[in-house]
Short mmCIF file of C-alpha atoms in Angstrom, two decimals:
data_model
loop_
_atom_site.label_atom_id
_atom_site.label_comp_id
_atom_site.label_asym_id
_atom_site.label_seq_id
_atom_site.Cartn_x
_atom_site.Cartn_y
_atom_site.Cartn_z
CA MET U 1 63.85 174.25 95.19
CA LYS U 2 64.50 177.09 92.81
CA THR U 3 62.19 180.05 93.23
CA THR U 4 61.83 182.72 90.59
CA ARG U 5 60.25 186.14 90.68
CA ARG U 6 56.77 185.26 89.70
CA GLY U 7 53.82 187.32 88.68
CA PHE U 8 50.50 187.73 90.27
CA VAL U 9 48.13 184.92 89.44
CA GLN U 10 46.16 185.28 86.28
CA GLY U 11 42.60 186.35 86.32
CA GLY U 12 40.34 188.11 88.73
CA LEU U 13 38.81 186.57 91.78
CA ALA U 14 35.44 184.90 91.70
CA THR U 15 32.76 187.39 92.58
CA GLY U 16 30.91 184.87 94.66
CA ALA U 17 33.89 184.40 96.96
CA LEU U 18 34.11 188.07 97.81
CA VAL U 19 32.68 189.92 100.74
CA ALA U 20 29.74 191.98 99.53
CA ALA U 21 30.42 195.72 99.44
CA PRO U 22 28.31 197.55 102.01
CA ALA U 23 25.61 199.91 100.89
CA THR U 24 26.57 203.49 100.07
CA ILE U 25 25.57 206.43 97.94
CA ARG U 26 25.49 205.84 94.17
CA ALA U 27 26.84 208.41 91.75
CA GLN U 28 25.13 208.65 88.37
CA THR U 29 27.58 210.36 86.02
CA THR U 30 30.85 209.21 84.47
CA PRO U 31 33.67 211.79 84.61
CA SER U 32 36.00 212.28 81.66
CA ALA U 33 39.32 210.44 81.42
CA ALA U 34 41.11 213.75 82.04
CA ARG U 35 39.32 214.02 85.39
CA THR U 36 39.79 210.36 86.39
CA ILE U 37 42.83 208.69 87.97
CA ARG U 38 43.16 204.94 87.50
CA ALA U 39 45.59 203.21 89.87
CA VAL U 40 46.75 199.62 90.21
CA LEU U 41 47.51 199.10 93.88
CA HIS U 42 49.17 196.17 95.63
CA GLY U 43 46.16 193.92 95.99
CA ASP U 44 42.43 193.43 95.84
CA LEU U 45 40.07 195.17 98.24
CA ARG U 46 38.26 192.43 100.13
CA VAL U 47 37.35 194.11 103.43
CA PHE U 48 35.84 197.60 103.75
CA ASP U 49 36.07 198.09 107.51
CA PRO U 50 39.40 199.69 108.63
CA ILE U 51 38.76 198.78 112.26
CA TRP U 52 37.97 195.10 111.65
CA THR U 53 41.23 194.56 109.75
CA THR U 54 44.72 196.07 109.58
CA ALA U 55 45.05 195.24 105.85
CA ASN U 56 46.69 198.15 104.02
CA MET U 57 44.28 197.96 101.07
CA THR U 58 41.42 198.52 103.49
CA SER U 59 43.23 201.49 105.02
CA TYR U 60 43.81 202.92 101.51
CA HIS U 61 40.04 202.63 100.93
CA ALA U 62 39.28 204.20 104.31
CA GLY U 63 41.70 207.08 103.70
CA MET U 64 39.54 208.01 100.70
CA VAL U 65 36.14 207.99 102.40
CA TYR U 66 36.88 208.92 106.02
CA ASP U 67 38.74 211.77 107.69
CA THR U 68 40.57 211.79 111.01
CA LEU U 69 40.53 214.07 114.03
CA PHE U 70 44.28 214.59 113.69
CA GLY U 71 46.79 213.94 110.91
CA VAL U 72 50.57 213.88 110.84
CA ASN U 73 53.03 216.09 109.00
CA ASP U 74 56.26 214.95 107.37
CA LYS U 75 57.97 214.88 110.77
CA TYR U 76 55.19 212.58 112.07
CA GLU U 77 54.01 215.35 114.38
CA PRO U 78 50.24 215.37 115.14
CA GLN U 79 48.31 218.20 113.50
CA PRO U 80 44.61 219.08 113.96
CA GLN U 81 42.51 217.81 111.04
CA MET U 82 38.80 217.60 111.88
CA ILE U 83 39.63 219.33 115.16
CA SER U 84 39.74 223.14 115.33
CA LYS U 85 41.36 223.41 118.75
CA TRP U 86 42.24 221.20 121.68
CA SER U 87 43.80 221.44 125.15
CA LEU U 88 45.15 219.22 127.93
CA SER U 89 44.53 219.92 131.62
CA ASP U 90 47.43 220.72 133.94
CA ASP U 91 47.18 217.28 135.57
CA ARG U 92 47.49 215.74 132.03
CA LYS U 93 44.32 213.69 132.53
CA THR U 94 41.63 215.60 130.62
CA TYR U 95 41.73 216.34 126.89
CA ASN U 96 39.26 218.90 125.51
CA PHE U 97 38.42 218.82 121.78
CA GLU U 98 36.37 221.10 119.53
CA LEU U 99 35.40 220.17 115.95
CA ARG U 100 35.98 222.66 113.14
CA ASP U 101 33.11 224.23 111.24
CA GLY U 102 31.65 222.70 108.09
CA LEU U 103 32.24 219.01 108.84
CA ARG U 104 29.69 216.83 107.08
CA PHE U 105 29.32 213.21 106.08
CA SER U 106 28.94 212.39 102.40
CA ASP U 107 25.11 212.42 102.73
CA GLY U 108 25.27 216.02 103.95
CA THR U 109 24.49 215.35 107.62
CA PRO U 110 26.74 217.09 110.18
CA VAL U 111 29.62 215.30 111.90
CA THR U 112 28.99 215.56 115.63
CA ALA U 113 30.92 214.94 118.82
CA LYS U 114 28.81 211.80 119.39
CA ASP U 115 30.07 210.39 116.06
CA CYS U 116 33.65 211.10 117.11
CA VAL U 117 33.36 209.51 120.55
CA ALA U 118 31.70 206.39 119.11
CA SER U 119 34.45 206.13 116.47
CA ILE U 120 37.20 206.53 119.08
CA ARG U 121 35.70 203.82 121.28
CA ARG U 122 35.37 201.32 118.42
CA TRP U 123 38.91 202.04 117.16
CA GLY U 124 40.25 201.81 120.72
CA ALA U 125 38.98 198.26 121.04
CA ARG U 126 41.18 197.05 118.16
CA ASP U 127 44.23 199.27 117.68
CA GLY U 128 47.47 198.80 119.63
CA GLY U 129 47.75 202.42 120.73
CA GLY U 130 44.00 202.63 121.18
CA GLN U 131 43.92 199.59 123.46
CA HIS U 132 46.77 201.04 125.52
CA MET U 133 44.82 204.30 125.87
CA MET U 134 41.46 202.66 126.60
CA ALA U 135 42.97 200.61 129.44
CA ARG U 136 43.57 203.94 131.20
CA LEU U 137 40.38 205.68 130.10
CA ALA U 138 37.92 207.04 132.68
CA ASP U 139 35.26 208.62 130.43
CA THR U 140 34.50 210.32 127.10
CA PRO U 141 31.84 212.94 127.93
CA VAL U 142 30.13 214.77 125.06
CA LYS U 143 29.60 218.44 125.99
CA ASP U 144 27.62 219.53 122.90
CA ASP U 145 27.49 218.83 119.15
CA LYS U 146 30.98 220.19 118.59
CA THR U 147 32.92 219.49 121.80
CA PHE U 148 33.88 216.41 123.77
CA GLN U 149 36.49 215.24 126.25
CA ILE U 150 38.74 212.24 126.77
CA VAL U 151 39.30 211.82 130.51
CA MET U 152 42.09 209.51 131.65
CA LYS U 153 42.46 207.77 135.01
CA GLU U 154 46.11 208.76 135.19
CA PRO U 155 48.39 211.33 133.46
CA TYR U 156 48.74 210.14 129.87
CA GLY U 157 50.50 212.09 127.15
CA LEU U 158 49.91 209.92 124.08
CA VAL U 159 46.22 210.41 123.25
CA VAL U 160 46.75 212.88 120.40
CA GLU U 161 49.66 210.85 119.03
CA TRP U 162 47.45 207.76 118.80
CA LEU U 163 44.52 209.66 117.26
CA ALA U 164 46.85 211.10 114.60
CA LYS U 165 48.79 208.02 113.56
CA ALA U 166 48.57 206.92 109.95
CA ALA U 167 49.52 203.27 110.56
CA THR U 168 46.71 200.73 110.77
CA ASN U 169 44.37 200.73 112.60
CA VAL U 170 43.68 204.42 111.97
CA CYS U 171 41.05 206.27 114.00
CA TYR U 172 38.77 207.15 111.07
CA ILE U 173 35.58 209.02 111.93
CA MET U 174 32.33 207.23 111.03
CA ARG U 175 28.73 208.01 111.87
CA GLU U 176 27.70 206.97 115.37
CA LYS U 177 25.39 204.42 113.71
CA GLU U 178 28.26 202.51 112.04
CA ALA U 179 30.73 203.18 114.87
CA GLY U 180 28.32 201.45 117.23
CA THR U 181 28.95 198.15 115.42
CA ASP U 182 30.71 195.47 117.46
CA PRO U 183 34.42 196.01 116.59
CA ASN U 184 34.71 192.26 115.96
CA GLN U 185 32.01 192.50 113.28
CA GLN U 186 32.32 194.35 109.96
CA ILE U 187 30.26 197.47 109.29
CA SER U 188 27.47 197.14 106.72
CA THR U 189 27.30 200.73 105.40
CA ILE U 190 30.03 203.03 104.07
CA LEU U 191 29.14 206.66 104.56
CA GLY U 192 32.25 208.69 105.10
CA SER U 193 33.56 211.96 106.48
CA GLY U 194 36.45 212.24 104.01
CA PRO U 195 37.32 213.84 100.66
CA PHE U 196 35.86 211.04 98.48
CA LEU U 197 32.69 208.98 98.54
CA PHE U 198 32.56 205.30 97.68
CA ASN U 199 30.57 204.76 94.45
CA GLU U 200 29.13 201.30 94.93
CA GLY U 201 27.15 201.45 91.71
CA ALA U 202 30.34 201.63 89.63
CA VAL U 203 32.18 198.91 91.54
CA VAL U 204 32.99 195.57 89.92
CA GLN U 205 34.09 193.38 92.80
CA GLY U 206 37.46 191.81 92.26
CA GLN U 207 38.19 194.21 89.37
CA ARG U 208 37.65 197.89 90.23
CA TYR U 209 36.61 200.10 93.13
CA VAL U 210 35.41 203.63 92.42
CA TYR U 211 35.67 206.81 94.49
CA ASP U 212 34.09 210.12 93.51
CA LYS U 213 34.85 213.57 94.83
CA ASN U 214 32.74 214.24 97.92
CA PRO U 215 30.84 217.52 97.32
CA ASN U 216 30.12 217.85 101.03
CA TYR U 217 33.77 217.76 102.14
CA VAL U 218 35.36 221.04 103.21
CA PRO U 219 39.19 220.81 103.27
CA ARG U 220 41.38 222.73 105.68
CA SER U 221 43.08 225.85 104.36
CA GLU U 222 46.67 224.75 105.07
CA PRO U 223 48.78 222.95 102.43
CA ALA U 224 48.49 219.17 102.43
CA VAL U 225 51.40 217.42 104.19
CA PHE U 226 51.17 213.65 104.69
CA THR U 227 47.74 213.13 106.33
CA SER U 228 47.45 216.69 107.61
CA GLY U 229 46.38 219.95 105.99
CA GLY U 230 43.96 220.63 103.16
CA LYS U 231 42.83 217.43 101.45
CA VAL U 232 41.92 219.21 98.21
CA VAL U 233 40.60 216.88 95.49
CA ASN U 234 41.62 217.97 91.99
CA VAL U 235 39.89 215.21 90.01
CA ASP U 236 36.33 213.92 89.86
CA ARG U 237 37.04 210.22 90.25
CA VAL U 238 39.72 207.75 91.39
CA VAL U 239 39.50 204.10 90.40
CA PHE U 240 41.41 201.30 92.13
CA GLU U 241 41.98 198.80 89.31
CA ASN U 242 42.75 195.24 90.39
CA ILE U 243 44.80 194.03 87.41
CA ALA U 244 46.08 190.66 88.45
CA ASP U 245 48.74 190.19 85.77
CA GLU U 246 51.85 192.39 86.13
CA ALA U 247 52.64 192.41 82.40
CA THR U 248 49.09 193.53 81.65
CA ALA U 249 49.43 196.39 84.14
CA ILE U 250 52.73 197.48 82.60
CA ALA U 251 51.18 197.47 79.12
CA ALA U 252 48.23 199.49 80.40
CA ILE U 253 50.37 202.27 81.88
CA ARG U 254 52.44 202.43 78.70
CA ALA U 255 49.23 202.82 76.69
CA GLY U 256 47.92 205.52 79.01
CA GLU U 257 45.01 203.36 80.17
CA ILE U 258 46.09 203.63 83.80
CA ASP U 259 47.99 206.35 85.65
CA MET U 260 49.78 204.51 88.43
CA ILE U 261 51.14 201.11 89.50
CA GLU U 262 52.00 201.00 93.18
CA TYR U 263 54.40 198.05 92.90
CA PRO U 264 55.42 197.39 89.27
CA ASN U 265 57.38 194.22 88.55
CA VAL U 266 61.04 195.05 89.26
CA ASP U 267 62.11 193.04 86.21
CA LEU U 268 60.38 195.63 84.04
CA LEU U 269 61.50 198.79 85.82
CA ASP U 270 64.45 199.42 83.49
CA SER U 271 62.18 199.41 80.47
CA LEU U 272 59.72 201.78 82.14
CA ALA U 273 62.54 204.14 83.10
CA GLY U 274 62.92 205.10 79.43
CA GLU U 275 59.28 206.08 78.97
CA LYS U 276 58.87 209.84 78.49
CA ASP U 277 55.64 210.23 80.47
CA ILE U 278 56.38 207.69 83.22
CA LYS U 279 58.19 208.50 86.45
CA LEU U 280 59.54 205.93 88.91
CA GLU U 281 59.47 207.05 92.54
CA VAL U 282 59.83 205.37 95.94
CA LEU U 283 56.81 206.76 97.78
CA ASN U 284 57.56 205.19 101.17
CA LYS U 285 61.14 206.24 101.86
CA GLN U 286 61.40 204.11 105.02
CA GLY U 287 60.26 201.03 103.16
CA GLN U 288 58.17 197.96 103.94
CA LEU U 289 59.10 195.20 106.35
CA GLY U 290 58.31 191.54 105.64
CA TRP U 291 56.62 189.91 108.59
CA CYS U 292 56.37 186.21 109.49
CA ARG U 293 53.70 185.69 112.15
CA VAL U 294 53.53 182.41 114.06
CA ASN U 295 50.53 181.19 116.05
CA TRP U 296 51.21 180.96 119.78
CA LEU U 297 47.93 179.21 120.55
CA HIS U 298 48.87 175.81 119.12
CA PRO U 299 51.88 173.50 118.74
CA PRO U 300 54.60 173.77 117.66
CA PHE U 301 54.89 177.55 118.12
CA ASN U 302 53.49 177.56 121.63
CA ASN U 303 57.04 176.43 122.43
CA VAL U 304 59.79 179.06 122.50
CA LYS U 305 62.39 176.70 120.99
CA ALA U 306 60.25 176.26 117.87
CA ARG U 307 59.88 180.03 117.56
CA GLN U 308 63.60 180.57 118.00
CA ALA U 309 64.21 178.06 115.21
CA MET U 310 62.36 180.40 112.82
CA LEU U 311 64.92 183.16 113.46
CA HIS U 312 67.77 180.84 112.50
CA LEU U 313 66.27 179.26 109.38
CA ILE U 314 65.14 182.36 107.45
CA HIS U 315 67.57 183.75 104.86
CA PRO U 316 66.28 187.30 104.18
CA THR U 317 68.61 187.98 101.25
CA GLU U 318 67.32 184.96 99.34
CA VAL U 319 63.68 185.88 100.05
CA MET U 320 64.25 189.45 98.90
CA LYS U 321 66.19 188.43 95.78
CA ALA U 322 63.33 186.17 94.74
CA THR U 323 60.99 189.14 94.52
CA PHE U 324 63.08 192.26 94.12
CA GLY U 325 66.20 191.00 92.36
CA ASP U 326 68.56 193.94 92.63
CA GLU U 327 69.96 194.50 96.14
CA LYS U 328 69.48 198.26 95.77
CA TYR U 329 65.79 197.60 96.51
CA PHE U 330 66.17 195.72 99.83
CA ARG U 331 68.15 194.98 102.98
CA GLY U 332 67.98 192.66 105.98
CA CYS U 333 66.41 193.67 109.27
CA SER U 334 67.80 192.73 112.67
CA SER U 335 65.93 195.24 114.82
CA LEU U 336 62.47 194.59 116.25
CA PHE U 337 61.68 198.20 115.34
CA GLY U 338 62.85 198.14 111.70
CA MET U 339 66.02 199.61 110.23
CA GLY U 340 66.26 203.39 110.05
CA THR U 341 63.67 204.18 112.70
CA PRO U 342 64.49 206.17 115.86
CA MET U 343 64.07 203.01 117.99
CA GLU U 344 66.37 200.80 115.88
CA ASN U 345 69.07 199.19 118.03
CA ASP U 346 71.46 196.23 118.10
CA ALA U 347 70.45 194.51 121.35
CA ASN U 348 70.42 190.69 121.22
CA ILE U 349 71.00 190.25 117.46
CA ASP U 350 73.68 187.53 117.46
CA TRP U 351 71.13 185.22 115.76
CA PHE U 352 70.96 187.67 112.83
CA LYS U 353 74.73 187.80 112.43
CA THR U 354 74.91 184.04 111.86
CA ALA U 355 71.58 183.42 110.09
CA PRO U 356 70.77 181.31 108.24
CA ASN U 357 72.09 178.58 110.53
CA MET U 358 70.21 175.43 109.60
CA GLU U 359 72.05 173.20 112.08
CA LYS U 360 71.04 175.52 114.91
CA ALA U 361 67.44 175.55 113.62
CA LYS U 362 67.37 171.73 113.53
CA GLN U 363 68.72 171.56 117.08
CA LEU U 364 66.04 173.98 118.35
CA VAL U 365 63.22 172.09 116.60
CA LYS U 366 64.43 168.89 118.26
CA GLU U 367 64.68 170.58 121.67
CA SER U 368 61.12 171.93 121.28
CA GLY U 369 59.75 168.39 121.43
CA TYR U 370 57.96 168.85 118.11
CA ASP U 371 55.88 165.71 117.43
CA GLY U 372 55.74 165.87 113.64
CA ARG U 373 52.15 167.11 113.32
CA PRO U 374 51.42 169.14 110.14
CA VAL U 375 52.39 172.81 110.35
CA VAL U 376 49.89 174.86 108.33
CA VAL U 377 51.62 177.66 106.41
CA LEU U 378 49.28 180.09 104.63
CA GLN U 379 50.50 181.14 101.17
CA ALA U 380 48.97 184.19 99.49
CA THR U 381 49.67 183.43 95.83
CA ASN U 382 48.35 186.69 94.38
CA ILE U 383 50.99 188.94 96.01
CA ALA U 384 54.48 188.18 94.76
CA TYR U 385 56.55 188.87 97.87
CA MET U 386 54.18 186.89 100.11
CA ASN U 387 54.09 184.01 97.65
CA ASN U 388 57.87 183.87 97.36
CA ALA U 389 58.38 184.18 101.12
CA ALA U 390 55.99 181.29 101.73
CA ASN U 391 57.66 179.04 99.15
CA LEU U 392 61.19 179.64 100.42
CA ILE U 393 60.52 179.67 104.15
CA ALA U 394 58.36 176.53 103.91
CA GLN U 395 61.29 174.84 102.17
CA TRP U 396 63.69 175.85 104.97
CA MET U 397 61.16 174.82 107.63
CA ARG U 398 61.06 171.33 106.09
CA GLN U 399 64.86 171.16 106.15
CA ALA U 400 64.79 172.09 109.84
CA GLY U 401 62.39 169.24 110.60
CA PHE U 402 58.89 170.72 110.40
CA ASN U 403 56.19 168.76 108.54
CA VAL U 404 54.89 171.70 106.49
CA SER U 405 51.45 171.81 104.89
CA LEU U 406 51.62 174.76 102.47
CA GLN U 407 48.05 175.97 101.84
CA ALA U 408 47.62 178.28 98.85
CA SER U 409 44.90 180.90 98.48
CA ASP U 410 44.56 184.57 97.60
CA TRP U 411 45.45 187.24 100.17
CA GLY U 412 41.80 187.95 100.91
CA ALA U 413 41.34 184.39 102.12
CA VAL U 414 44.47 184.69 104.29
CA ILE U 415 43.04 187.85 105.87
CA THR U 416 39.93 185.90 106.84
CA ARG U 417 41.67 182.72 108.00
CA ARG U 418 44.33 184.46 110.12
CA ALA U 419 41.54 185.61 112.46
CA VAL U 420 40.57 181.99 113.22
CA LYS U 421 41.85 180.80 116.61
CA ALA U 422 40.84 177.15 116.15
CA ALA U 423 43.48 174.45 115.77
CA PRO U 424 45.19 174.32 112.35
CA ASP U 425 43.40 171.08 111.41
CA GLN U 426 40.07 172.74 112.22
CA GLY U 427 40.41 175.81 110.01
CA GLY U 428 43.17 177.62 111.89
CA TRP U 429 46.80 178.12 110.96
CA ASN U 430 50.43 178.10 112.20
CA VAL U 431 52.26 180.64 110.01
CA PHE U 432 51.27 183.48 107.68
CA PHE U 433 53.25 186.20 105.89
CA THR U 434 52.45 189.86 105.53
CA SER U 435 54.26 193.19 105.64
CA GLY U 436 53.93 196.61 107.20
CA SER U 437 55.41 200.04 106.87
CA VAL U 438 58.74 200.33 108.66
CA ASN U 439 57.48 203.56 110.17
CA ALA U 440 54.76 201.62 111.98
CA PHE U 441 57.23 199.09 113.40
CA GLY U 442 59.20 201.95 114.96
CA ASN U 443 56.59 202.47 117.68
CA PRO U 444 56.52 199.76 120.40
CA VAL U 445 52.99 200.63 121.51
CA SER U 446 50.93 201.84 118.56
CA LEU U 447 51.67 198.89 116.26
CA SER U 448 49.12 196.23 117.16
CA GLY U 449 51.59 193.51 116.24
CA HIS U 450 54.06 194.66 118.89
CA ALA U 451 51.64 193.73 121.67
CA ALA U 452 52.23 190.50 123.56
CA ASN U 453 48.96 190.49 125.49
CA GLY U 454 47.76 187.06 124.38
CA GLU U 455 44.33 186.59 122.85
CA LYS U 456 43.49 190.27 123.27
CA GLY U 457 46.21 191.10 120.77
CA TRP U 458 46.88 190.82 117.04
CA PHE U 459 46.87 187.62 114.97
CA GLY U 460 49.36 185.15 116.37
CA TRP U 461 48.46 186.21 119.90
CA PRO U 462 51.93 186.23 121.58
CA SER U 463 52.02 186.56 125.36
CA ASN U 464 54.85 187.91 127.49
CA GLU U 465 54.28 189.81 130.74
CA LYS U 466 57.73 191.46 130.81
CA HIS U 467 57.24 192.71 127.25
CA GLU U 468 53.95 194.37 128.22
CA GLN U 469 55.53 195.98 131.29
CA LEU U 470 58.33 197.40 129.15
CA ARG U 471 55.84 198.76 126.59
CA ASP U 472 54.02 200.55 129.42
CA LYS U 473 57.34 201.92 130.65
CA TRP U 474 58.17 203.18 127.14
CA ALA U 475 54.79 204.92 126.91
CA ALA U 476 55.39 206.70 130.21
CA ALA U 477 58.96 207.80 129.40
CA GLN U 478 59.49 211.56 129.25
CA THR U 479 62.54 211.83 126.99
CA ASP U 480 63.77 210.34 123.73
CA ALA U 481 66.86 209.02 125.53
CA GLU U 482 64.68 207.12 127.99
CA ARG U 483 62.58 205.69 125.18
CA LYS U 484 65.61 204.51 123.23
CA GLN U 485 67.03 202.72 126.28
CA ILE U 486 63.68 201.05 126.97
CA ALA U 487 63.45 200.08 123.29
CA ARG U 488 66.77 198.25 123.73
CA ASP U 489 65.34 196.42 126.76
CA ILE U 490 62.22 195.49 124.79
CA GLN U 491 64.28 194.11 121.91
CA GLN U 492 66.66 192.26 124.27
CA ASN U 493 63.67 190.43 125.72
CA ALA U 494 61.74 190.02 122.46
CA TRP U 495 64.46 188.22 120.53
CA ASP U 496 64.52 185.69 123.40
CA PHE U 497 60.77 184.91 123.43
CA VAL U 498 60.33 185.64 119.67
CA PRO U 499 56.91 187.20 119.05
CA HIS U 500 57.49 186.91 115.29
CA ALA U 501 60.26 186.96 112.65
CA TYR U 502 61.13 189.22 109.69
CA TYR U 503 62.18 188.28 106.17
CA GLY U 504 63.55 191.57 104.83
CA GLN U 505 62.97 195.28 104.31
CA TRP U 506 62.42 196.74 100.85
CA PHE U 507 62.04 199.98 98.91
CA GLN U 508 60.08 199.37 95.73
CA PRO U 509 59.35 202.34 93.44
CA ALA U 510 55.92 203.14 92.08
CA ALA U 511 55.30 203.96 88.41
CA LEU U 512 53.42 207.24 87.80
CA ARG U 513 52.16 208.50 84.45
CA ASN U 514 51.50 212.22 84.11
CA LEU U 515 50.60 212.63 87.77
CA THR U 516 51.79 215.56 89.86
CA GLY U 517 51.31 216.36 93.52
CA LEU U 518 51.16 212.78 94.81
CA ILE U 519 52.38 212.86 98.42
CA GLY U 520 54.91 210.10 99.07
CA MET U 521 54.52 208.78 102.60
CA PRO U 522 54.35 205.55 104.62
CA GLU U 523 51.08 203.75 105.28
CA LEU U 524 48.89 205.36 102.60
CA ILE U 525 48.52 206.40 98.96
CA PRO U 526 46.73 209.75 99.32
CA PHE U 527 44.82 210.85 96.21
CA TRP U 528 44.02 214.36 97.41
CA ASN U 529 46.39 217.05 96.11
CA VAL U 530 47.05 215.00 92.94
CA LYS U 531 46.61 216.46 89.43
CA LYS U 532 46.65 214.81 86.00
CA GLY U 533 48.73 216.11 83.14
#
C-alpha cells in the first residue's frame, strides 16, 4: 500500500463529543490583535487535567495556568520556582521547603503549603518519578502556610529533580480543593497558580482555547530559562487555534491571521522559508520520538515472541519519510533512551541493524502461538505522523501474520480508549501510536512509560521484575558513570522483553511570524517572555 504525506482531517470536531471544559474565571474584555498571540499547536485540547493524562497538549495548557515548585534551566538543572529556599538533611531523608512571597492563585487567594502537599501527592500517584518517590515516602508534614517537608523512609536524592522535571506528568500546583480529586478522575475546576488564566467564556471547544494574562501572578526576578526564572507575560492574551487543515493554517500565517504553527506541513516549508516575516525554527533540539505501545494484558502481546516481532517488522525510515519527507528532519532510533541523550547506548541492538526483517517477524509470530484473533490497532487520523505510522505498521503487521483491525478516530478518542484495560473486543485495544520528547526518554525512572510495574504503570502495562530492580539501582547510583552502565543493563534486558517499540525520531521546525523571545525547549511551548512585532 502506498502511503503519502497526508493532511489533518478536514473540519473541527463535534462539540458534543468533547469533554466539557471545567469551570473557571471568565474575562470580559477582548485585547487588541497587537496584544494577542494566536498559535496553531499540534492537536486539539481534549483533556484539561495534566495529572490524569500525559498528553502534551494538556501539559501545554497546564504550563499556561499552573506554576511549579521547581523549574529547569537549559542544562536541565532544577531551579527554585515557587520555592524561595530549600534544604536537605544530612541523612538525605528530610527535605525542607519554603514558598516565596506573593504566590496567589488566579482568584487572588494565597498559595499555601497545604495546596503544595496535596498537589505533590496527587501527581505522585500518576507520574513515573513521582511513583518512585512515593514508594519511599514516610510523610509530608505541613509546618505553616509557607513551609512544608518531604520526609523519606530512606536516603533519596531525586526529590527535587522529579519536582522540577518538565516532561509529563509535571508536578503543577493546584488548590488543595482540586488536588484532592482522585488522580484517576479528572478535575472539574481550573483555577491556576501560573502566569495565565484560562478564559472559559471565550473558548470554542474543538476550535480555540483562550488564555489571558493572570493579574495575580508575580514572576521571579531572574531571566526566564526553560521552565525556570521570571515567567513575564508580555501580551494580554494567547489563543490556541485548532485549525484542522494544514493548508488553511499555512494561508493564515501568511496573511498574518495567526502567529505560530508548531508543526507546519513539511511539504510547504520551502515556500514559507521565503516569507519576509516568517521564521522557521526547531524549538525542541533533541527532537520527538515515535512510540508504538502494545498492550501486555491481552493476546497476542502478552507473549514475548509477538512483542519481539514488532521490533523486526517496523521500518522507521519509511514511516518517517511518509510524514517528514526529507531525511534532514528525522533519523532512526535504536536506543531505549533515545538518540543523543546521556543514557543512549548500543546494548542489544542487533535487531535494529537488520530491521526490517519480515521473515524473522513471521517466524516470531508463528512461535508466539498467535491464534488469529483480531488485533485492534488505534489510528489517530487527525495527527499526520500518528496516522501514517498506523497505516504503515498495520500493513507490515498483516504481512507478518497478524489479523489487524485498524480502528480510526481522532487523537482525543485514542487518549480515552488507551486507558481502557478491557479486552480489545470489549472496548480495549492492542496497539496505539504516540510520541514523546527525546529528553523525557533519556531518564529511566521519571518517564512513566519506562516503568514495567504492570497495571500500576502507564498504558500498555508492561511487567518485568528485573527491569524494575535495575531502575531502582539507576536511581540510587551516585555517579554518571554508574548510571550509564546501569542504563546499558536496562536496555540489554528491555530489548529482550520488549516493553514497546519506536518508529523514528524527528526534528520538525515551527513557523513563527513576528514573534521574539520564544524559548525553544523540549516538552513545552512557553508563552511567557514572548513579544509580538
